[in-house]
XYZ file of C-alpha atoms in Angstrom:
429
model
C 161.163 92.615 94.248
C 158.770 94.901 92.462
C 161.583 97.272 91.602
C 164.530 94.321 91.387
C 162.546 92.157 88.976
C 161.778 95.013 86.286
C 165.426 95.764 86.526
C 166.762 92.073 86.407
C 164.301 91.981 82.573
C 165.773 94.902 81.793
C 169.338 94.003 81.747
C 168.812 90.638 80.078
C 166.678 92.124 77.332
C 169.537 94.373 77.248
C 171.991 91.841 76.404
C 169.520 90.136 74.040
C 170.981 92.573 71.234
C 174.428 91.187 70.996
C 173.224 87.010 71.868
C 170.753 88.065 69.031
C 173.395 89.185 66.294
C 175.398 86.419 67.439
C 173.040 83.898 66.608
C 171.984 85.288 63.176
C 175.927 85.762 62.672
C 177.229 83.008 63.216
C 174.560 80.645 61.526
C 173.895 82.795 58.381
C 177.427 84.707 57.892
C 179.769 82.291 59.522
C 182.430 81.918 62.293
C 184.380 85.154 61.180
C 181.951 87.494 61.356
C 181.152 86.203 64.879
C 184.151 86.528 65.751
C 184.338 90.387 63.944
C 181.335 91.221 66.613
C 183.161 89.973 69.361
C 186.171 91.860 68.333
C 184.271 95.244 68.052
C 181.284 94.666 70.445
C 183.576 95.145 73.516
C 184.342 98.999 72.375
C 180.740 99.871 72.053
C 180.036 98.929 75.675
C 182.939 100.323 76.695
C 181.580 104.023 75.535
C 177.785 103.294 76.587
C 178.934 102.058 79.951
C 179.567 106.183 80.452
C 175.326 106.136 80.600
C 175.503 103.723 82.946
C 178.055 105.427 85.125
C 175.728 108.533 85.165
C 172.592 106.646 85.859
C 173.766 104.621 88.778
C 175.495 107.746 89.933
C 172.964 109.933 89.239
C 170.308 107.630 90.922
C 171.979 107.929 94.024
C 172.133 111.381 94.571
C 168.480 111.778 92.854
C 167.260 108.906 95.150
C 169.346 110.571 98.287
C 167.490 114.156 97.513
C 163.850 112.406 97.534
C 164.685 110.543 100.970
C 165.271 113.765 102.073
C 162.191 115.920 100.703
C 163.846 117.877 98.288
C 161.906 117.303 95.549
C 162.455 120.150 92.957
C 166.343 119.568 93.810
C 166.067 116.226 92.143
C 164.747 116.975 89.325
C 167.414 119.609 88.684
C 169.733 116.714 89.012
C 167.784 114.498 86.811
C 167.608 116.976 84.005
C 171.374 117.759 83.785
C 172.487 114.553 83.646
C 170.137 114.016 80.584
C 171.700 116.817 79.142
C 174.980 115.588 79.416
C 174.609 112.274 78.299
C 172.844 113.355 75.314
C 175.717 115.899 74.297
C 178.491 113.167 75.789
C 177.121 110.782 73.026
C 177.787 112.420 70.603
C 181.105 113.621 71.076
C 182.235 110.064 71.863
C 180.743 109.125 68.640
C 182.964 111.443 66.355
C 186.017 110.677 68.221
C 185.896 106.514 68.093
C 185.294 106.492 64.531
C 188.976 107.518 63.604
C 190.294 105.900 66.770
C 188.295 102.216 66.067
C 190.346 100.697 63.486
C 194.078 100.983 65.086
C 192.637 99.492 68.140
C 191.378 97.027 66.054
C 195.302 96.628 64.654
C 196.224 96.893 68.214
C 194.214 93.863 69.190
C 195.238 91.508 66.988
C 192.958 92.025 64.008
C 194.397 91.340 60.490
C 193.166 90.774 57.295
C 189.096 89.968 56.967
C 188.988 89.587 60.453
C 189.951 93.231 60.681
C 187.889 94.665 57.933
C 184.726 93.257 59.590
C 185.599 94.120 62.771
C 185.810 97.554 61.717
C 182.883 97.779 59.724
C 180.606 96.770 62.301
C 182.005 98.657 64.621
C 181.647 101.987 63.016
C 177.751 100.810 61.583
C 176.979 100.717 65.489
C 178.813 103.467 66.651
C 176.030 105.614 64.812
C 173.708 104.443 67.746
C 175.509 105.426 70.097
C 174.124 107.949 71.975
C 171.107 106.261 71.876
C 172.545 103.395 73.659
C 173.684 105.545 75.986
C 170.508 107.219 76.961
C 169.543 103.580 77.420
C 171.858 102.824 79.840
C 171.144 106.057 81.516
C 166.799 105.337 81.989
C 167.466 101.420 82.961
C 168.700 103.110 86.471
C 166.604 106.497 86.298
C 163.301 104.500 85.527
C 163.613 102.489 89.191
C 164.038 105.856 90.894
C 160.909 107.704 89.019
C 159.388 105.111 90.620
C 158.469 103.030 87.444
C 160.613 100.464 86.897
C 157.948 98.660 84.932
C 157.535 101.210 82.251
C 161.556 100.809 81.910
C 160.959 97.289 81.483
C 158.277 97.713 78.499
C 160.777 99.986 77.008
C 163.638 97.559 77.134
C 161.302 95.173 75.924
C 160.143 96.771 72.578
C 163.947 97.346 71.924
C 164.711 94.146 72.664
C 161.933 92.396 70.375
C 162.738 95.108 67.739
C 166.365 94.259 67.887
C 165.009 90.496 67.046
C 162.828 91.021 64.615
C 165.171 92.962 63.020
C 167.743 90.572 62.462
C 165.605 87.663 61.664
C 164.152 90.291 58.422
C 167.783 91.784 57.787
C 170.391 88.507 58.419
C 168.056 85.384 57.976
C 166.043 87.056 54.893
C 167.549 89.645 53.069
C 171.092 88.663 54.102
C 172.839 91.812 54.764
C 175.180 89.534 56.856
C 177.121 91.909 59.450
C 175.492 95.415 58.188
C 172.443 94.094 58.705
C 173.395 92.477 62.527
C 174.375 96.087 63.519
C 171.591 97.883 62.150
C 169.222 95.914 63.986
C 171.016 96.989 67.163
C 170.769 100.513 65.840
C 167.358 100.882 65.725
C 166.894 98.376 68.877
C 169.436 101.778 70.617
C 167.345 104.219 69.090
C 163.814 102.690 70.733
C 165.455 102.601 74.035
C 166.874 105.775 73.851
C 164.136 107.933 72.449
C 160.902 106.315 74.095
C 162.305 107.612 77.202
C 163.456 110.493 76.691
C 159.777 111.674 75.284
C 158.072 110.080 78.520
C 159.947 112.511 80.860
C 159.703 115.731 78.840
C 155.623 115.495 78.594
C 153.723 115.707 81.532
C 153.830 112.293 83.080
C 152.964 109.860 85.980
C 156.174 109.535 87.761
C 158.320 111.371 90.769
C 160.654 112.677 87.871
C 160.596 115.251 84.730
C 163.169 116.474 82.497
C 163.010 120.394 82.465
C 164.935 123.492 82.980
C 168.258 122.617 84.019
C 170.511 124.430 87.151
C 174.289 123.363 86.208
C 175.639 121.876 89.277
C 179.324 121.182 88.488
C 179.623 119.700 91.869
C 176.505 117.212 91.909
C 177.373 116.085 88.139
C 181.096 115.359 89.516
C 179.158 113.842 92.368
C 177.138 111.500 90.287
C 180.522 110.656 88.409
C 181.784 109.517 91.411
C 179.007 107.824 92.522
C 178.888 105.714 89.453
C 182.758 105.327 88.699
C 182.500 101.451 89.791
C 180.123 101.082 87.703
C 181.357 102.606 84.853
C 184.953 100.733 85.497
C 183.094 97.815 85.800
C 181.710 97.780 82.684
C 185.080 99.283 81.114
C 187.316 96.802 83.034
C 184.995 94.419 81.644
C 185.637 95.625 77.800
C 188.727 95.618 78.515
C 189.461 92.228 80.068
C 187.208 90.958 76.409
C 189.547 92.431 74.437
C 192.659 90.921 76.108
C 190.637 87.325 76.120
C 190.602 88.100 72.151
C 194.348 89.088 72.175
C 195.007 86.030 74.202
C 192.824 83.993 71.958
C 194.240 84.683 68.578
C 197.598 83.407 70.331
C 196.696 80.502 71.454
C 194.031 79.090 69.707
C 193.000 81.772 66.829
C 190.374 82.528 64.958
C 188.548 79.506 66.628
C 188.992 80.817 70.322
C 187.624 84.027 69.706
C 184.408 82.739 68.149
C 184.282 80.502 71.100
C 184.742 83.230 73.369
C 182.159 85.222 71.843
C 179.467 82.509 72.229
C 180.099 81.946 76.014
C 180.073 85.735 76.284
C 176.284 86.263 74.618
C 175.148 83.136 77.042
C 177.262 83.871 80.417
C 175.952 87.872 79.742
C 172.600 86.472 80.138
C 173.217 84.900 83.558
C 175.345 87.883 84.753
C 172.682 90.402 83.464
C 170.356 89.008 86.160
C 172.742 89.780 89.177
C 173.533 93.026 87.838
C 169.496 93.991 87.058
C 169.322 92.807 90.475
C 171.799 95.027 92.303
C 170.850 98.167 89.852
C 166.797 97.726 90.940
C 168.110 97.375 94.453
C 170.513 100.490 94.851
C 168.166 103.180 94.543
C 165.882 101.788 97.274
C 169.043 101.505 99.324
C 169.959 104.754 98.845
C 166.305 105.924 100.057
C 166.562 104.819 102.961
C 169.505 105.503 103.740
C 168.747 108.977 103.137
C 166.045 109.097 105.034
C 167.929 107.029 108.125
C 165.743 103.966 108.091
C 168.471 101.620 109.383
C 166.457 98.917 110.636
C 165.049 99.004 106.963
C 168.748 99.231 105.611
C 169.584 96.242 108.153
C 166.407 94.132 106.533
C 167.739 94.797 102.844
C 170.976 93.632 103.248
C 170.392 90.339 104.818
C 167.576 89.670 102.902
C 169.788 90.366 99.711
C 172.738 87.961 100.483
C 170.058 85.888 100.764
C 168.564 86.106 97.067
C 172.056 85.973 95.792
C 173.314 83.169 97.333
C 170.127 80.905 96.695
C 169.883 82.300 92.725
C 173.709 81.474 92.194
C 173.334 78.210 92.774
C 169.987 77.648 90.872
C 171.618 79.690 87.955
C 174.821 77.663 87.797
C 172.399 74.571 87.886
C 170.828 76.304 84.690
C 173.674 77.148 83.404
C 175.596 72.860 83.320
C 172.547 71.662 82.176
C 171.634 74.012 79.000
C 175.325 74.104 78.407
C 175.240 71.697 75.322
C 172.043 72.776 73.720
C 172.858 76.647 74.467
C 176.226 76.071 72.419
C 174.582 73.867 69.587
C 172.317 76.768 69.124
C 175.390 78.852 67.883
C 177.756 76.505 66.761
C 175.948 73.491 65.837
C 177.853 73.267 62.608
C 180.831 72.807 63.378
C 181.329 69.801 66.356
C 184.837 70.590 67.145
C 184.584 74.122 67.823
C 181.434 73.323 69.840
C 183.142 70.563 72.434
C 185.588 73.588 73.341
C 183.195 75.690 73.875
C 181.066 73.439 76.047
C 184.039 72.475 77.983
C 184.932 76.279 78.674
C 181.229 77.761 79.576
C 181.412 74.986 82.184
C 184.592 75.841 83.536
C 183.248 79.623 83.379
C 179.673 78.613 85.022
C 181.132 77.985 88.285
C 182.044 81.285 89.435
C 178.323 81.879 89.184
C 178.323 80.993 92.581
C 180.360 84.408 93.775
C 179.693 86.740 90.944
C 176.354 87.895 92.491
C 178.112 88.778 95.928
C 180.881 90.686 94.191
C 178.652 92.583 92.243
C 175.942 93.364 94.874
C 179.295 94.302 97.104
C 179.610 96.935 94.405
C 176.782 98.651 94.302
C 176.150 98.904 97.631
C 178.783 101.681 98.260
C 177.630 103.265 95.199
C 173.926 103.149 96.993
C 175.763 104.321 100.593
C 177.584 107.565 97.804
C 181.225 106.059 98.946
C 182.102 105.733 95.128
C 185.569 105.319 96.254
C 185.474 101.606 98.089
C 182.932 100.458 95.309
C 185.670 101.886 92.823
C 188.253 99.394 94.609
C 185.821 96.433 94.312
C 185.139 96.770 90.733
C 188.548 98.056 89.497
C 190.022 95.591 91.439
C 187.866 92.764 90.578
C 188.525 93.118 86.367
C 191.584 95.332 85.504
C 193.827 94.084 88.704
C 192.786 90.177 89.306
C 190.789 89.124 85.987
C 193.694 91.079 84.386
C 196.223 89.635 85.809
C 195.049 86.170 85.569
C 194.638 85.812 81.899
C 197.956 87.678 81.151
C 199.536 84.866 83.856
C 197.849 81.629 83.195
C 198.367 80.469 80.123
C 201.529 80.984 80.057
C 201.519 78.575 82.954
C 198.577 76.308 81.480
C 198.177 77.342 77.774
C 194.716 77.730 76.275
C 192.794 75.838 79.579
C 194.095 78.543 81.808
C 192.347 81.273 79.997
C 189.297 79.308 80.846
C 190.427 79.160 84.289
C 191.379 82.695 84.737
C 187.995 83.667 86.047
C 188.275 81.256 88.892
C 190.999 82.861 90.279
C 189.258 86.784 89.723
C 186.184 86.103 91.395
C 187.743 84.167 94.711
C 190.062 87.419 94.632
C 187.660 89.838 94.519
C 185.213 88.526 97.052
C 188.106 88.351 99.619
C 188.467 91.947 98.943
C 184.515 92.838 99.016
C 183.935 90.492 102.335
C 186.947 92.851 103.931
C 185.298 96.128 103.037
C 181.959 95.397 103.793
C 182.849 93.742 107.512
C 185.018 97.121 107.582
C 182.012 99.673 107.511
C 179.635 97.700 109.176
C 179.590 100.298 111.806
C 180.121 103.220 109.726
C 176.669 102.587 107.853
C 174.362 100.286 109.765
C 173.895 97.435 107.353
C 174.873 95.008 109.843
């Protein structure tokens, strides 16, 4: 728990800068620009998930070198994959901000809707790289060994990010300008903070220096993290066809709903994934270092916490449903009864979401990026896909809502299979 719990913060103060500018948004510049952010939001997570993918990755192979003693071969990892992801950022940056506005078109986007889109999108893409590095450290700070000081970080970016848009949206009004460059300085605290800590002298296992290029580790760490990083893309990508479907079938209206259940259900998801990112590096460790009896321990004792926290989170989740929605919406009561019914409908998979995730990111811990590439692939391009391309056109507008029923029964078939499959092969069970 002291390495799960920092983690868990981290993630939700992570998502605190989108639920943030959708608050401020949608109370101060109305339901098109919140549903603008929700149009473009999706593509900036998209290209930050690529720090993600590196420090989950990266983690495990850092995390694998410590188990086994190697010390100064760790932090020859841990350097280049800064490196990278610095250089990566940037790169990405200059090529989305021609590409942003056809996909935009592409989507569905017309008229204000996508102007605004647009414009935010290309105000935050400025951040990027930043964002990325903070992706990156939210993994690399639990295997350092100081997941707390990652959780500070997050923290100050997260209030930042807040304070921000409160002075820019609520005072001076700067509407959707304003909502993204609050998140651009909220990137550029998490990003930079870090990145200082580990080139000075510091406290931890870990320090950015001279770095040996290792094509195959880095294409190691790439695979390592590819579930993660198609997780989080499959994820983009499964928002933007919720949009698509949206516009279709309920317009404008939908999408704004949409994007409110996404801030709030982001929350509640952020905690199983902070969970299962704190817990894969100290996986890894010991499976490095053969402690299988250990290994055994973690895994039961982690279905466990996930089973027990779904339900108390879906609990949460139906009772604040009303109020949570009000908070956004409270202005306009139709839009807000749709949305209320649909978070509820969405709550309920709450229940398997942890196990699907934690199935996941165990074979990212194990370094078998391939099965936890199937899992998360699987889970949102094949079934959640699928499922809201095929039901509403058997159900209309409720079975967009009910799409994510059918993903997450779907994809914990598939992770139950897998993980009964290598029980032997790794010693978990």
């Amino acid at each position: 728990m002291r390495f799960t719990l920092p983690s868990i913060a981290m993630m939700v103060f992570t998502s605190v800068y989108s639920v943030v500018d959708g608050y401020f948004v949608s109370n101060y510049a109305g339901k098109l620009a919140l549903a603008a952010v929700n149009m473009a939001w999706p593509v900036i997570m998209m290209l930050a998930s690529l720090g993600m993918m590196f420090g989950a990755g990266g983690s495990a192979l850092i995390a694998a070198a410590q188990g086994r003693g190697r010390l100064n071969r760790a932090n020859e990892y841990f350097s280049m994959i800064v490196y990278v992801v610095i250089a990566l950022g940037f790169v990405l940056l200059g090529a989305t901000w021609y590409l942003l506005e056809p996909l935009m078109k592409l989507l569905g986007a017309q008229g204000d809707l996508l102007a605004n889109s647009v414009f935010y999108g290309k105000v935050c893409l400025v951040g990027l790289p930043m964002f990325m590095m903070q992706m990156l450290f939210q993994s690399l700070f639990i295997t350092a060994g100081k997941p707390q000081l990652g959780f500070y970080v997050t923290v100050g970016a997260g209030v930042t990010n807040m304070i921000l848009d409160w002075l820019f949206i609520g005072m001076l009004k700067m509407d959707l300008f304003g909502a993204a460059l609050a998140t651009d300085i909220g990137f550029v605290i998490g990003g930079v903070i870090p990145l200082v800590y580990f080139l000075r002298p510091n406290a931890s296992t870990l320090r950015l220096g001279r770095a040996c290029w290792k094509p195959y580790a880095l294409v190691k760490a790439c695979f390592n993290g590819s579930s993660e990083l198609l997780s989080c893309i499959s994820s983009s990508i499964v928002s933007m066809l919720y949009n698509f479907q949206l516009l279709r079938f309920a317009g404008e209206n939908g999408v704004a709903a949409y994007s409110v259940i996404m801030y709030v259900t982001f929350i509640f998801f952020a905690m199983f994934f902070g969970f299962c990112n704190g817990m894969a590096p100290v996986i890894s460790y010991h499976y490095g270092a053969h402690n299988i009896d250990e290994l055994k321990n973690l895994f039961k004792r982690c279905l466990v916490i996930l089973g027990s926290s779904g339900v108390l989170i879906l609990a949460v989740a139906q009772l604040t449903a009303v109020p949570l929605t009000k908070l956004f919406l409270g202005y306009d009561a139709e839009l807000c009864e749709m949305t209320v019914y649909a978070f509820r409908v969405i709550a309920c998979t709450f229940l398997l979401v942890g196990f699907n995730v934690f199935g996941s990111s165990l074979f990212t811990a194990l370094n078998n990026g391939i099965l936890s590439a199937i899992i998360s692939t699987s889970r949102a391009i094949v079934f959640e896909a699928g499922f809201v391309l095929l039901f509403p056109l058997l159900f209309g507008l409720t079975g967009i809502w009910f799409a994510c029923w059918g993903t997450e029964i779907a994809a914990l078939a598939l992770t139950v299979f897998f993980v009964i499959r290598k029980r032997k092969v790794y010693g978990y069970l």
